[in-house]
PDB file of C-alpha atoms in Angstrom:
ATOM      1  CA  UNK A 115      -6.512  24.657   5.287  1.00 52.00           C
ATOM      2  CA  UNK A 116      -4.440  22.609   7.738  1.00 56.00           C
ATOM      3  CA  UNK A 117      -3.707  25.702   9.860  1.00 58.00           C
ATOM      4  CA  UNK A 118      -7.421  26.497  10.230  1.00 54.00           C
ATOM      5  CA  UNK A 119      -8.140  22.887  11.197  1.00 60.00           C
ATOM      6  CA  UNK A 120      -5.543  23.161  13.943  1.00 61.00           C
ATOM      7  CA  UNK A 121      -7.073  26.470  15.081  1.00 61.00           C
ATOM      8  CA  UNK A 122     -10.464  24.729  15.366  1.00 60.00           C
ATOM      9  CA  UNK A 123      -8.875  21.956  17.387  1.00 64.00           C
ATOM     10  CA  UNK A 124      -7.241  24.449  19.754  1.00 65.00           C
ATOM     11  CA  UNK A 125     -10.524  26.430  20.060  1.00 69.00           C
ATOM     12  CA  UNK A 126      -8.887  29.505  18.496  1.00 64.00           C
ATOM     13  CA  UNK A 127     -11.456  29.590  15.664  1.00 64.00           C
ATOM     14  CA  UNK A 128     -15.060  28.488  15.254  1.00 64.00           C
ATOM     15  CA  UNK A 129     -15.176  27.937  11.509  1.00 60.00           C
ATOM     16  CA  UNK A 130     -12.751  27.004   8.732  1.00 56.00           C
ATOM     17  CA  UNK A 131     -13.276  29.659   6.010  1.00 57.00           C
ATOM     18  CA  UNK A 132     -11.213  27.754   3.435  1.00 49.00           C
ATOM     19  CA  UNK A 133     -12.886  24.388   3.970  1.00 60.00           C
ATOM     20  CA  UNK A 134     -14.375  24.311   0.469  1.00 56.00           C
ATOM     21  CA  UNK A 135     -11.240  25.507  -1.311  1.00 56.00           C
ATOM     22  CA  UNK A 136      -9.944  22.843  -3.704  1.00 58.00           C
ATOM     23  CA  UNK A 137      -6.216  22.276  -3.902  1.00 51.00           C
ATOM     24  CA  UNK A 138      -4.645  22.561  -7.335  1.00 52.00           C
ATOM     25  CA  UNK A 139      -2.916  19.426  -8.518  1.00 51.00           C
ATOM     26  CA  UNK A 140       0.799  19.695  -9.047  1.00 44.00           C
ATOM     27  CA  UNK A 141       1.569  19.039 -12.709  1.00 46.00           C
ATOM     28  CA  UNK A 142       3.384  15.748 -13.143  1.00 52.00           C
ATOM     29  CA  UNK A 143       6.964  15.948 -14.372  1.00 52.00           C
ATOM     30  CA  UNK A 144       7.086  15.179 -18.062  1.00 68.00           C
ATOM     31  CA  UNK A 145       8.958  12.114 -19.206  1.00 76.00           C
ATOM     32  CA  UNK A 146      11.992  12.955 -21.254  1.00 88.00           C
ATOM     33  CA  UNK A 147      14.008  10.806 -23.643  1.00 92.00           C
ATOM     34  CA  UNK A 148      17.778  10.977 -23.850  1.00 95.00           C
ATOM     35  CA  UNK A 149      18.889  11.448 -27.448  1.00 94.00           C
ATOM     36  CA  UNK A 150      21.840   9.442 -28.751  1.00 94.00           C
ATOM     37  CA  UNK A 151      23.909  12.631 -28.946  1.00 96.00           C
ATOM     38  CA  UNK A 152      23.029  13.513 -25.346  1.00 97.00           C
ATOM     39  CA  UNK A 153      23.939   9.986 -24.255  1.00 97.00           C
ATOM     40  CA  UNK A 154      27.429  10.418 -25.707  1.00 97.00           C
ATOM     41  CA  UNK A 155      27.830  13.777 -23.917  1.00 97.00           C
ATOM     42  CA  UNK A 156      26.529  12.407 -20.620  1.00 97.00           C
ATOM     43  CA  UNK A 157      28.801   9.365 -20.595  1.00 97.00           C
ATOM     44  CA  UNK A 158      31.779  11.523 -21.569  1.00 96.00           C
ATOM     45  CA  UNK A 159      30.998  13.909 -18.691  1.00 96.00           C
ATOM     46  CA  UNK A 160      30.673  10.969 -16.294  1.00 95.00           C
ATOM     47  CA  UNK A 161      33.991   9.425 -17.349  1.00 93.00           C
ATOM     48  CA  UNK A 162      35.923  12.670 -16.957  1.00 92.00           C
ATOM     49  CA  UNK A 163      34.334  13.853 -13.696  1.00 86.00           C
ATOM     50  CA  UNK A 164      36.034  12.899 -10.428  1.00 81.00           C
ATOM     51  CA  UNK A 165      32.670  12.790  -8.596  1.00 80.00           C
ATOM     52  CA  UNK A 166      30.834  10.727 -11.197  1.00 87.00           C
ATOM     53  CA  UNK A 167      33.141   8.053 -12.625  1.00 85.00           C
ATOM     54  CA  UNK A 168      31.274   5.336 -10.679  1.00 90.00           C
ATOM     55  CA  UNK A 169      28.072   6.301 -12.514  1.00 95.00           C
ATOM     56  CA  UNK A 170      28.983   5.021 -15.980  1.00 95.00           C
ATOM     57  CA  UNK A 171      28.072   1.332 -15.382  1.00 95.00           C
ATOM     58  CA  UNK A 172      24.975   2.403 -13.420  1.00 96.00           C
ATOM     59  CA  UNK A 173      23.740   4.617 -16.276  1.00 97.00           C
ATOM     60  CA  UNK A 174      24.501   1.925 -18.862  1.00 97.00           C
ATOM     61  CA  UNK A 175      22.539  -0.577 -16.779  1.00 97.00           C
ATOM     62  CA  UNK A 176      19.535   1.769 -16.696  1.00 98.00           C
ATOM     63  CA  UNK A 177      19.699   2.437 -20.438  1.00 98.00           C
ATOM     64  CA  UNK A 178      20.017  -1.243 -21.325  1.00 97.00           C
ATOM     65  CA  UNK A 179      17.538  -2.782 -18.882  1.00 97.00           C
ATOM     66  CA  UNK A 180      14.980  -0.105 -17.945  1.00 96.00           C
ATOM     67  CA  UNK A 181      15.515  -0.984 -14.280  1.00 96.00           C
ATOM     68  CA  UNK A 182      14.523   1.566 -11.640  1.00 95.00           C
ATOM     69  CA  UNK A 183      17.251   3.365  -9.711  1.00 95.00           C
ATOM     70  CA  UNK A 184      16.527   1.468  -6.492  1.00 93.00           C
ATOM     71  CA  UNK A 185      16.594  -1.849  -8.327  1.00 94.00           C
ATOM     72  CA  UNK A 186      19.993  -1.031  -9.824  1.00 95.00           C
ATOM     73  CA  UNK A 187      21.607   0.255  -6.622  1.00 94.00           C
ATOM     74  CA  UNK A 188      20.407  -2.809  -4.682  1.00 93.00           C
ATOM     75  CA  UNK A 189      21.315  -5.339  -7.371  1.00 94.00           C
ATOM     76  CA  UNK A 190      23.291  -8.280  -5.994  1.00 94.00           C
ATOM     77  CA  UNK A 191      25.728 -10.533  -7.824  1.00 94.00           C
ATOM     78  CA  UNK A 192      23.526 -13.479  -6.858  1.00 94.00           C
ATOM     79  CA  UNK A 193      20.893 -12.013  -9.218  1.00 95.00           C
ATOM     80  CA  UNK A 194      23.279 -11.649 -12.162  1.00 95.00           C
ATOM     81  CA  UNK A 195      23.743 -14.739 -14.325  1.00 96.00           C
ATOM     82  CA  UNK A 196      26.670 -13.883 -16.607  1.00 94.00           C
ATOM     83  CA  UNK A 197      26.711 -17.352 -18.169  1.00 95.00           C
ATOM     84  CA  UNK A 198      23.105 -17.179 -19.388  1.00 97.00           C
ATOM     85  CA  UNK A 199      23.149 -13.352 -19.596  1.00 97.00           C
ATOM     86  CA  UNK A 200      20.076 -12.751 -17.431  1.00 97.00           C
ATOM     87  CA  UNK A 201      19.361 -10.357 -14.541  1.00 97.00           C
ATOM     88  CA  UNK A 202      16.735 -11.417 -12.015  1.00 96.00           C
ATOM     89  CA  UNK A 203      15.077  -8.394 -10.426  1.00 94.00           C
ATOM     90  CA  UNK A 204      13.584  -9.048  -6.996  1.00 88.00           C
ATOM     91  CA  UNK A 205      11.882  -6.652  -4.600  1.00 73.00           C
ATOM     92  CA  UNK A 206      10.221  -4.805  -7.467  1.00 67.00           C
ATOM     93  CA  UNK A 207       7.724  -1.981  -7.100  1.00 73.00           C
ATOM     94  CA  UNK A 208       4.780  -4.307  -7.753  1.00 71.00           C
ATOM     95  CA  UNK A 209       6.220  -7.225  -5.782  1.00 74.00           C
ATOM     96  CA  UNK A 210       6.850  -9.471  -8.762  1.00 81.00           C
ATOM     97  CA  UNK A 211      10.091 -11.062  -9.925  1.00 90.00           C
ATOM     98  CA  UNK A 212      11.137 -10.293 -13.481  1.00 92.00           C
ATOM     99  CA  UNK A 213      14.004 -11.520 -15.616  1.00 95.00           C
ATOM    100  CA  UNK A 214      15.783  -9.215 -18.031  1.00 97.00           C
ATOM    101  CA  UNK A 215      18.086 -10.552 -20.759  1.00 97.00           C
ATOM    102  CA  UNK A 216      21.476  -8.841 -20.924  1.00 97.00           C
ATOM    103  CA  UNK A 217      22.723  -7.616 -24.281  1.00 96.00           C
ATOM    104  CA  UNK A 218      26.386  -7.840 -25.272  1.00 95.00           C
ATOM    105  CA  UNK A 219      27.136  -4.291 -24.137  1.00 95.00           C
ATOM    106  CA  UNK A 220      25.701  -4.804 -20.662  1.00 96.00           C
ATOM    107  CA  UNK A 221      27.392  -8.185 -20.274  1.00 96.00           C
ATOM    108  CA  UNK A 222      30.710  -6.415 -20.866  1.00 94.00           C
ATOM    109  CA  UNK A 223      29.821  -3.800 -18.252  1.00 92.00           C
ATOM    110  CA  UNK A 224      29.121  -6.471 -15.635  1.00 92.00           C
ATOM    111  CA  UNK A 225      32.204  -8.493 -16.499  1.00 91.00           C
ATOM    112  CA  UNK A 226      34.292  -5.379 -15.824  1.00 87.00           C
ATOM    113  CA  UNK A 227      32.384  -4.584 -12.630  1.00 81.00           C
ATOM    114  CA  UNK A 228      32.981  -8.121 -11.338  1.00 73.00           C
ATOM    115  CA  UNK A 229      36.278  -6.825  -9.930  1.00 65.00           C
ATOM    116  CA  UNK A 230      34.375  -5.089  -7.125  1.00 62.00           C
ATOM    117  CA  UNK A 231      34.152  -6.803  -3.751  1.00 69.00           C
ATOM    118  CA  UNK A 232      31.026  -7.601  -1.794  1.00 83.00           C
ATOM    119  CA  UNK A 233      27.580  -8.917  -2.668  1.00 90.00           C
ATOM    120  CA  UNK A 234      26.372  -5.759  -4.407  1.00 92.00           C
ATOM    121  CA  UNK A 235      27.188  -5.075  -8.049  1.00 93.00           C
ATOM    122  CA  UNK A 236      27.532  -1.322  -7.517  1.00 91.00           C
ATOM    123  CA  UNK A 237      29.135  -0.619  -4.186  1.00 87.00           C
ATOM    124  CA  UNK A 238      31.721   1.296  -2.227  1.00 83.00           C
ATOM    125  CA  UNK A 239      33.640  -0.571   0.472  1.00 80.00           C
ATOM    126  CA  UNK A 240      31.168  -3.436   0.151  1.00 79.00           C
ATOM    127  CA  UNK A 241      28.101  -1.270   0.755  1.00 84.00           C
ATOM    128  CA  UNK A 242      25.621  -0.271  -1.967  1.00 86.00           C
ATOM    129  CA  UNK A 243      25.479   3.373  -2.989  1.00 87.00           C
ATOM    130  CA  UNK A 244      22.760   5.172  -1.046  1.00 83.00           C
ATOM    131  CA  UNK A 245      22.034   7.481  -3.957  1.00 85.00           C
ATOM    132  CA  UNK A 246      23.734   9.026  -6.983  1.00 89.00           C
ATOM    133  CA  UNK A 247      22.428  12.598  -6.773  1.00 89.00           C
ATOM    134  CA  UNK A 248      25.690  14.524  -6.430  1.00 87.00           C
ATOM    135  CA  UNK A 249      27.537  12.860  -9.290  1.00 91.00           C
ATOM    136  CA  UNK A 250      24.384  12.733 -11.409  1.00 95.00           C
ATOM    137  CA  UNK A 251      23.567  16.452 -11.310  1.00 94.00           C
ATOM    138  CA  UNK A 252      27.239  17.386 -11.697  1.00 93.00           C
ATOM    139  CA  UNK A 253      27.509  15.228 -14.831  1.00 95.00           C
ATOM    140  CA  UNK A 254      24.282  16.649 -16.304  1.00 96.00           C
ATOM    141  CA  UNK A 255      25.515  20.203 -15.807  1.00 95.00           C
ATOM    142  CA  UNK A 256      28.874  19.374 -17.333  1.00 95.00           C
ATOM    143  CA  UNK A 257      27.166  17.711 -20.324  1.00 96.00           C
ATOM    144  CA  UNK A 258      24.776  20.654 -20.775  1.00 96.00           C
ATOM    145  CA  UNK A 259      21.696  18.440 -20.433  1.00 97.00           C
ATOM    146  CA  UNK A 260      18.607  20.077 -18.919  1.00 95.00           C
ATOM    147  CA  UNK A 261      15.342  18.800 -17.455  1.00 94.00           C
ATOM    148  CA  UNK A 262      16.461  15.192 -17.218  1.00 96.00           C
ATOM    149  CA  UNK A 263      15.900  12.925 -14.217  1.00 96.00           C
ATOM    150  CA  UNK A 264      17.557   9.582 -13.523  1.00 96.00           C
ATOM    151  CA  UNK A 265      14.129   7.963 -13.932  1.00 95.00           C
ATOM    152  CA  UNK A 266      14.073   9.262 -17.518  1.00 97.00           C
ATOM    153  CA  UNK A 267      16.778   6.684 -18.340  1.00 97.00           C
ATOM    154  CA  UNK A 268      14.084   4.045 -17.732  1.00 96.00           C
ATOM    155  CA  UNK A 269      11.697   5.973 -19.963  1.00 95.00           C
ATOM    156  CA  UNK A 270      14.423   6.197 -22.617  1.00 96.00           C
ATOM    157  CA  UNK A 271      14.808   2.401 -22.550  1.00 96.00           C
ATOM    158  CA  UNK A 272      11.074   1.853 -23.051  1.00 95.00           C
ATOM    159  CA  UNK A 273      10.823   4.479 -25.769  1.00 93.00           C
ATOM    160  CA  UNK A 274      13.766   3.068 -27.694  1.00 94.00           C
ATOM    161  CA  UNK A 275      12.172  -0.384 -27.609  1.00 95.00           C
ATOM    162  CA  UNK A 276       8.917   1.072 -28.913  1.00 92.00           C
ATOM    163  CA  UNK A 277      10.666   2.987 -31.690  1.00 89.00           C
ATOM    164  CA  UNK A 278      12.446  -0.191 -32.799  1.00 89.00           C
ATOM    165  CA  UNK A 279       9.082  -1.905 -33.224  1.00 88.00           C
ATOM    166  CA  UNK A 280       9.205  -4.147 -30.143  1.00 92.00           C
ATOM    167  CA  UNK A 281       5.743  -5.516 -29.376  1.00 93.00           C
ATOM    168  CA  UNK A 282       3.959  -3.882 -26.459  1.00 93.00           C
ATOM    169  CA  UNK A 283       3.640  -7.108 -24.405  1.00 94.00           C
ATOM    170  CA  UNK A 284       7.401  -7.637 -24.473  1.00 95.00           C
ATOM    171  CA  UNK A 285       7.988  -4.038 -23.380  1.00 95.00           C
ATOM    172  CA  UNK A 286       5.495  -4.533 -20.539  1.00 94.00           C
ATOM    173  CA  UNK A 287       7.296  -7.633 -19.274  1.00 93.00           C
ATOM    174  CA  UNK A 288      10.774  -6.117 -19.575  1.00 95.00           C
ATOM    175  CA  UNK A 289       9.745  -2.994 -17.655  1.00 94.00           C
ATOM    176  CA  UNK A 290       7.646  -4.837 -15.093  1.00 92.00           C
ATOM    177  CA  UNK A 291       4.433  -2.883 -15.599  1.00 92.00           C
ATOM    178  CA  UNK A 292       1.348  -4.275 -13.863  1.00 90.00           C
ATOM    179  CA  UNK A 293      -1.019  -3.247 -16.639  1.00 92.00           C
ATOM    180  CA  UNK A 294      -0.684  -2.847 -20.391  1.00 92.00           C
ATOM    181  CA  UNK A 295      -2.084   0.690 -20.034  1.00 92.00           C
ATOM    182  CA  UNK A 296       1.124   1.729 -18.277  1.00 91.00           C
ATOM    183  CA  UNK A 297       3.094   0.490 -21.260  1.00 93.00           C
ATOM    184  CA  UNK A 298       0.944   2.039 -23.980  1.00 92.00           C
ATOM    185  CA  UNK A 299       2.903   5.307 -23.840  1.00 88.00           C
ATOM    186  CA  UNK A 300       5.761   3.477 -25.547  1.00 88.00           C
ATOM    187  CA  UNK A 301       3.601   2.480 -28.503  1.00 82.00           C
ATOM    188  CA  UNK A 302       3.418   6.114 -29.607  1.00 71.00           C
ATOM    189  CA  UNK A 303       6.601   7.247 -31.374  1.00 65.00           C
ATOM    190  CA  UNK A 304       8.164  10.623 -30.709  1.00 69.00           C
ATOM    191  CA  UNK A 305       7.828  13.465 -33.237  1.00 74.00           C
ATOM    192  CA  UNK A 306      11.480  12.925 -34.231  1.00 73.00           C
ATOM    193  CA  UNK A 307      10.820   9.233 -34.858  1.00 72.00           C
ATOM    194  CA  UNK A 308       7.772  10.016 -37.001  1.00 77.00           C
ATOM    195  CA  UNK A 309       9.758  12.589 -38.948  1.00 80.00           C
ATOM    196  CA  UNK A 310      12.498  10.033 -39.721  1.00 78.00           C
ATOM    197  CA  UNK A 311       9.857   7.492 -40.726  1.00 79.00           C
ATOM    198  CA  UNK A 312       8.296   9.915 -43.216  1.00 86.00           C
TER     199      UNK A 312
END
């Protein structure tokens, strides 16, 4: 359609024959949950891979806070309160500040990471990681995990909260959703969860 519009502009055509053609919508990528067994395999692959060792605390942060990748990579020590075990997330997608309590596991992760220099929690030579694609995809392949995006770690966090019976309002606040409708997906348990319940 765009090519015909350009042809009209350049006077190479007098009509756009595909003007009424509707574009098909690309199907949205399905959210996927990391199983506990897959989590063990992924973390093992990360620990033993020379290109992905730096990913372990980043993955654990995602799984234990539901933070977005950009929020994690840009997290500063000034936003981590180890004494009160709270992370303050600024510069969020919807422009709001949210505070996420740190569990014991994550507190241990940050106490170990405190050895790094600079203002960023996850950094190399004082600068935050630009992205984690190379190590991420290498680790997934090594762990034999398919169809799993980094963003699915956030979805895993929300789903695990829902499956443990956490109320929907708390999940909304922890994940920083603008509307409760965005959070409702986590109120519906997975088939595996329903099977265990029965």
